[in-house]
mmCIF file of C-alpha atoms and ligand atoms in Angstrom:
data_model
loop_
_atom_site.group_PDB
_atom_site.id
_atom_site.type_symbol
_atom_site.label_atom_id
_atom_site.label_comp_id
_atom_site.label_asym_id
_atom_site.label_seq_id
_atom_site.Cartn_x
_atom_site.Cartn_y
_atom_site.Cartn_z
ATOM 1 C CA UNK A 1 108.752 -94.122 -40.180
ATOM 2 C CA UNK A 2 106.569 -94.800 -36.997
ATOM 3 C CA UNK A 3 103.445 -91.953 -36.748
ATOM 4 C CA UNK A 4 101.545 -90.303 -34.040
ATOM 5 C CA UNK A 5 98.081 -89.878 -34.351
ATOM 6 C CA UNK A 6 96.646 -86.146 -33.567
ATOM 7 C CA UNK A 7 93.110 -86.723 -32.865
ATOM 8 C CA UNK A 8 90.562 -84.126 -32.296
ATOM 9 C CA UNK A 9 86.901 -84.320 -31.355
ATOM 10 C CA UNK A 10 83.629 -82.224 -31.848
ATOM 11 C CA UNK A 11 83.475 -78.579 -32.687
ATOM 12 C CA UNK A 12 87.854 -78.407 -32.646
ATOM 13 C CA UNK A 13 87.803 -77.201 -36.378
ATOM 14 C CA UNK A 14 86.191 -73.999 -34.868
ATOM 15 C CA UNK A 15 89.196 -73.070 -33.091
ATOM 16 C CA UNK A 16 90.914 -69.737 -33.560
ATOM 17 C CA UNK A 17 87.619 -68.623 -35.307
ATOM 18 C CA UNK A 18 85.738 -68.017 -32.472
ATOM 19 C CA UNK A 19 86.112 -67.990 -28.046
ATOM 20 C CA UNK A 20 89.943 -67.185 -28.404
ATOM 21 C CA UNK A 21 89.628 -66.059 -24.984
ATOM 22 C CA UNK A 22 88.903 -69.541 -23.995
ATOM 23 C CA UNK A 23 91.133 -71.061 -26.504
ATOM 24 C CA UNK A 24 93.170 -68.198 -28.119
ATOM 25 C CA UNK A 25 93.967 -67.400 -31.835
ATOM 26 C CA UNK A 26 95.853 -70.137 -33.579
ATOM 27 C CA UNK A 27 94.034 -72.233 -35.838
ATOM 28 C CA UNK A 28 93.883 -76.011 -35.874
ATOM 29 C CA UNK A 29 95.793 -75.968 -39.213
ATOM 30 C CA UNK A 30 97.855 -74.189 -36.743
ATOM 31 C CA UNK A 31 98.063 -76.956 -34.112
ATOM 32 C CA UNK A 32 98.570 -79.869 -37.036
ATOM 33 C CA UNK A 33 101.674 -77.426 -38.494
ATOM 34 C CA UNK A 34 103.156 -77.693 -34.105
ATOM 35 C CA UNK A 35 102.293 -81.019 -34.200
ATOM 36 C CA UNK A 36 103.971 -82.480 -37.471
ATOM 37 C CA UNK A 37 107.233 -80.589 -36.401
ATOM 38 C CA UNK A 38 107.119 -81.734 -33.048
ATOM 39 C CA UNK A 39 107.006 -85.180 -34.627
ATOM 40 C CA UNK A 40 109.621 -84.578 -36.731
ATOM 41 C CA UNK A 41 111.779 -84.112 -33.712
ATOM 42 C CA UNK A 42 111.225 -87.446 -32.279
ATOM 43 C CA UNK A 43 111.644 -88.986 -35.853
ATOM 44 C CA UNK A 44 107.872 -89.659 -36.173
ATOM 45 C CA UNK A 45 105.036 -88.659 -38.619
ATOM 46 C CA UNK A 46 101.824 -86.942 -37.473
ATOM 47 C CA UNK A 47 98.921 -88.444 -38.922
ATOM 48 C CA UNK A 48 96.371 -85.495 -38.217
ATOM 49 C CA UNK A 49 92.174 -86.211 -37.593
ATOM 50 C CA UNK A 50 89.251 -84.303 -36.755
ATOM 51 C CA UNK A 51 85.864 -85.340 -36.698
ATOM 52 C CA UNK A 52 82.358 -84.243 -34.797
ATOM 53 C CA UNK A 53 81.341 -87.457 -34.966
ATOM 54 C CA UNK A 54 81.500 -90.089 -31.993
ATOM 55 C CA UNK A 55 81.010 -93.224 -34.756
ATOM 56 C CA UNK A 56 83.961 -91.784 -36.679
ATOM 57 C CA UNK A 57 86.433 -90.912 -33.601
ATOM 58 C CA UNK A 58 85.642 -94.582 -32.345
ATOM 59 C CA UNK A 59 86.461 -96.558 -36.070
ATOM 60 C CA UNK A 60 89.851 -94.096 -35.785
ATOM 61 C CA UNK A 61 91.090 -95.333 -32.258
ATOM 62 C CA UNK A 62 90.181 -98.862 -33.656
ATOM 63 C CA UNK A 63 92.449 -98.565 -36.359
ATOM 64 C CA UNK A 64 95.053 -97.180 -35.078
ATOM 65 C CA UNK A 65 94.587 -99.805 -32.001
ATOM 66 C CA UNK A 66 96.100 -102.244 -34.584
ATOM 67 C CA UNK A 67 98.354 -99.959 -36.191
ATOM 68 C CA UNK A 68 99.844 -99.992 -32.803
ATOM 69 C CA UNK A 69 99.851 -103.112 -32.418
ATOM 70 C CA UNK A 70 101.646 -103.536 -35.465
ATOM 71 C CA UNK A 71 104.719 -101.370 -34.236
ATOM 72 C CA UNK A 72 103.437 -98.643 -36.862
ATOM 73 C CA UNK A 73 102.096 -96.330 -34.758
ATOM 74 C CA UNK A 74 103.324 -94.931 -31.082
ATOM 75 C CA UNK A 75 99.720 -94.147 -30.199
ATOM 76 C CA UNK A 76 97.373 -90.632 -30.292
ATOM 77 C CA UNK A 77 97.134 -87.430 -28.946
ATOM 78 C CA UNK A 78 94.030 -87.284 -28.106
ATOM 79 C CA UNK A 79 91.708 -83.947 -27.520
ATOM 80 C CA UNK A 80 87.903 -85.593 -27.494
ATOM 81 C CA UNK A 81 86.381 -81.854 -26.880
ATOM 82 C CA UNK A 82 83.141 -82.043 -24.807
ATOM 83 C CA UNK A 83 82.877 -86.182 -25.774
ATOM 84 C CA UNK A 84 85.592 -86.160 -22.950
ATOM 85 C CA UNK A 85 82.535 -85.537 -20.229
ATOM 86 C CA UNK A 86 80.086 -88.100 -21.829
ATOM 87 C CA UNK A 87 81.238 -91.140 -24.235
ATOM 88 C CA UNK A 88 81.428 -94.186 -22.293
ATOM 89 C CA UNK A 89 82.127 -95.156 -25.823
ATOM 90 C CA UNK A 90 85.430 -93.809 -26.478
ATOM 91 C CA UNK A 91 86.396 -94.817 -22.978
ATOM 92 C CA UNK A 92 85.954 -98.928 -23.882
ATOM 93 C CA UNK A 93 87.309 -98.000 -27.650
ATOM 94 C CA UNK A 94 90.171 -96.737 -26.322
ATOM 95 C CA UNK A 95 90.272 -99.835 -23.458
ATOM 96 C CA UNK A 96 89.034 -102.176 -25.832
ATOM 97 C CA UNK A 97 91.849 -101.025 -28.899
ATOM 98 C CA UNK A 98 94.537 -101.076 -26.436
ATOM 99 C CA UNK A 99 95.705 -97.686 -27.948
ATOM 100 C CA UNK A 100 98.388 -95.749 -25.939
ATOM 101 C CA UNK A 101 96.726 -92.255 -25.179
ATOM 102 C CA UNK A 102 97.517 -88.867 -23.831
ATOM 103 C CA UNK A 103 94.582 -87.197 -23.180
ATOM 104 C CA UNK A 104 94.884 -82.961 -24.237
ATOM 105 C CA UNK A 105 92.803 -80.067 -23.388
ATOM 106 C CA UNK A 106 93.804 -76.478 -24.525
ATOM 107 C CA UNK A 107 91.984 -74.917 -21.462
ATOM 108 C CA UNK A 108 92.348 -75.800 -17.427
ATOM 109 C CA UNK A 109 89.059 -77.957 -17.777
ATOM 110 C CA UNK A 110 89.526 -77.537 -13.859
ATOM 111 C CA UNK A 111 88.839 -74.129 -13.602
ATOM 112 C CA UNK A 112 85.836 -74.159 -15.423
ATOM 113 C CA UNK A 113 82.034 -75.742 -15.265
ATOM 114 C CA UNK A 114 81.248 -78.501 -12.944
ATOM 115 C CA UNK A 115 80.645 -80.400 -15.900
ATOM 116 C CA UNK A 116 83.810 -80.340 -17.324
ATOM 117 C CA UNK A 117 85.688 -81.346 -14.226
ATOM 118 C CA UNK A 118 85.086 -85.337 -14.957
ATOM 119 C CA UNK A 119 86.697 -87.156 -17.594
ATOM 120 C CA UNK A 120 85.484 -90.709 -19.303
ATOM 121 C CA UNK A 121 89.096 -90.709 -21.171
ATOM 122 C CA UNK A 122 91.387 -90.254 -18.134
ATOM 123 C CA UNK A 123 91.133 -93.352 -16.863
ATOM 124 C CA UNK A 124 92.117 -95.189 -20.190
ATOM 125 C CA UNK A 125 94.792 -92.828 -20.773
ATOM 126 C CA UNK A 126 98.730 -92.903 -20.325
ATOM 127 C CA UNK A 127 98.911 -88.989 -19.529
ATOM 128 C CA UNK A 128 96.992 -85.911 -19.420
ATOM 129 C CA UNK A 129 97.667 -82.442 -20.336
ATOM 130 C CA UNK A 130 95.562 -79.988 -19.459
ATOM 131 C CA UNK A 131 95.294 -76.322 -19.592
ATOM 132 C CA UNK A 132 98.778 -75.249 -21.822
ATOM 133 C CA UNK A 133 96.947 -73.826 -24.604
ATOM 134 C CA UNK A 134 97.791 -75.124 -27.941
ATOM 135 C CA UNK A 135 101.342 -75.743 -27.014
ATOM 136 C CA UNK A 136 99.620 -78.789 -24.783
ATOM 137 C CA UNK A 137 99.602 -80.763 -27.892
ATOM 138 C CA UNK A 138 103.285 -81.071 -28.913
ATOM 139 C CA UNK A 139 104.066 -81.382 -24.873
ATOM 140 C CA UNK A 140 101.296 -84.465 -25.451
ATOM 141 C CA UNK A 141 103.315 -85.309 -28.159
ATOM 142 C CA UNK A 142 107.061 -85.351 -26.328
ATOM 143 C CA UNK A 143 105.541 -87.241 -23.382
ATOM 144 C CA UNK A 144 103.723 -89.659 -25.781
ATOM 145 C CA UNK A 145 106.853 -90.195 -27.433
ATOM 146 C CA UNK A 146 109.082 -90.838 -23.998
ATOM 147 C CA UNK A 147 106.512 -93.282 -22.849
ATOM 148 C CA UNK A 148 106.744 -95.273 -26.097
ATOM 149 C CA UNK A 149 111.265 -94.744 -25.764
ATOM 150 C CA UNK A 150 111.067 -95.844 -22.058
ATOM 151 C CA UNK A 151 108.682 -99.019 -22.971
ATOM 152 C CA UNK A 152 110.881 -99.873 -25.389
ATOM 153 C CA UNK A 153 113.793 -99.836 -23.302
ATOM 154 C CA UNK A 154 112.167 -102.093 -20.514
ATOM 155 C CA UNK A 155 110.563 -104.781 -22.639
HETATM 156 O O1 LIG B 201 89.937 -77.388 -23.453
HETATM 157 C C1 LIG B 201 89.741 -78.234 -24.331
HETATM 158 O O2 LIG B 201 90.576 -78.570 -25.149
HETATM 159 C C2 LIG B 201 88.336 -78.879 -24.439
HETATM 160 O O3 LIG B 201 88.519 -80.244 -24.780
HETATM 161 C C3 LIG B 201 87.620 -78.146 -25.555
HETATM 162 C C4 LIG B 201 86.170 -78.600 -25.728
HETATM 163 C C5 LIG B 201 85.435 -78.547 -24.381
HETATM 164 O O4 LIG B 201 84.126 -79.059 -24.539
HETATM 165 C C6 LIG B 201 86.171 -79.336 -23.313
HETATM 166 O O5 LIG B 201 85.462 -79.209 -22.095
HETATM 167 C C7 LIG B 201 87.578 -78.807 -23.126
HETATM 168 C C8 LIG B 201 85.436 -77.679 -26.707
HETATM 169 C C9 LIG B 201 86.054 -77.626 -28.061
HETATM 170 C C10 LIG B 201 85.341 -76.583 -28.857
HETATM 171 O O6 LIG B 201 86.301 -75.687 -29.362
HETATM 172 C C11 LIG B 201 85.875 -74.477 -29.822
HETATM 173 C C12 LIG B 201 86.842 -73.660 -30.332
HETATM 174 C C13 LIG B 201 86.514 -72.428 -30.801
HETATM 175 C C14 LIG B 201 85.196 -72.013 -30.771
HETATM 176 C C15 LIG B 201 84.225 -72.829 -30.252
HETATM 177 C C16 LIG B 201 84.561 -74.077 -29.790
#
């Protein structure tokens, strides 16, 4: 069965433990529960990550560039947390792997710091969601999954 990757970046094994009202209550054993159901639905597996470290969130999208590649994988989910505002790095892994992504944040990036408002991801991406909460993940995960259905229908 084809998987999904769920990848989260630095400080996202925090949430529900602290700032819930920035990012609410549920847990990210909570998120990787919503997101192996959602893709169950679609006939995928999840395959879940988390890491605060750039190194390690770049060797991921690598490998599952050529898991992709190799018609195991549909692509990631992808929340990078605040490396969203500054890698340069996970933009050209993400070019560079040729790994379908849709990008995910749990709050409206837009209606908070300056800072946040510019992304290094969005260009490389498929899709973004921003700003659903926690739900934002298995809507990343339903549009991931008709992008993938819809390329396979046209090639
Ligand atoms: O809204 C999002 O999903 C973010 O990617 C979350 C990042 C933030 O830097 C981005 O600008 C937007 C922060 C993730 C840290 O999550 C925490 C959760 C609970 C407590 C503290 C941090």
């Amino acid at each position: 069965m084809p998987s999904v990757l769920v990848l989260n970046g630095p400080n996202l094994n925090l949430l529900g433990t602290r700032k819930p009202e920035v990012y609410g209550s549920t847990t990210l054993a909570d998120v990787e529960a919503m997101c192996r159901d959602a893709a169950g639905r679609h006939g995928l597996t999840a395959e879940f990550r988390q890491s605060n470290h750039e190194g390690q969130l770049i060797d991921w999208v690598h490998e599952f560039g050529a898991r992709a590649k190799a018609g195991e994988c549909i692509g990631a989910v992808f929340n990078p947390g605040a490396y969203t505002h500054t890698s340069v790095a996970l933009h050209d892994a993400i070019e560079g792997a040729e790994l379908p992504v849709v990008e995910c944040h749990i709050s409206n990036v837009h209606k908070r710091e300056a800072f946040r408002h510019h992304s290094f991801i969005s260009p490389v991406a498929r899709g973004i969601v921003v700003g659903f909460g926690v739900r934002g993940y298995v809507l990343a995960i339903d549009g991931l999954a008709a992008l993938h259905e819809e390329g396979r229908a046209s090639s």
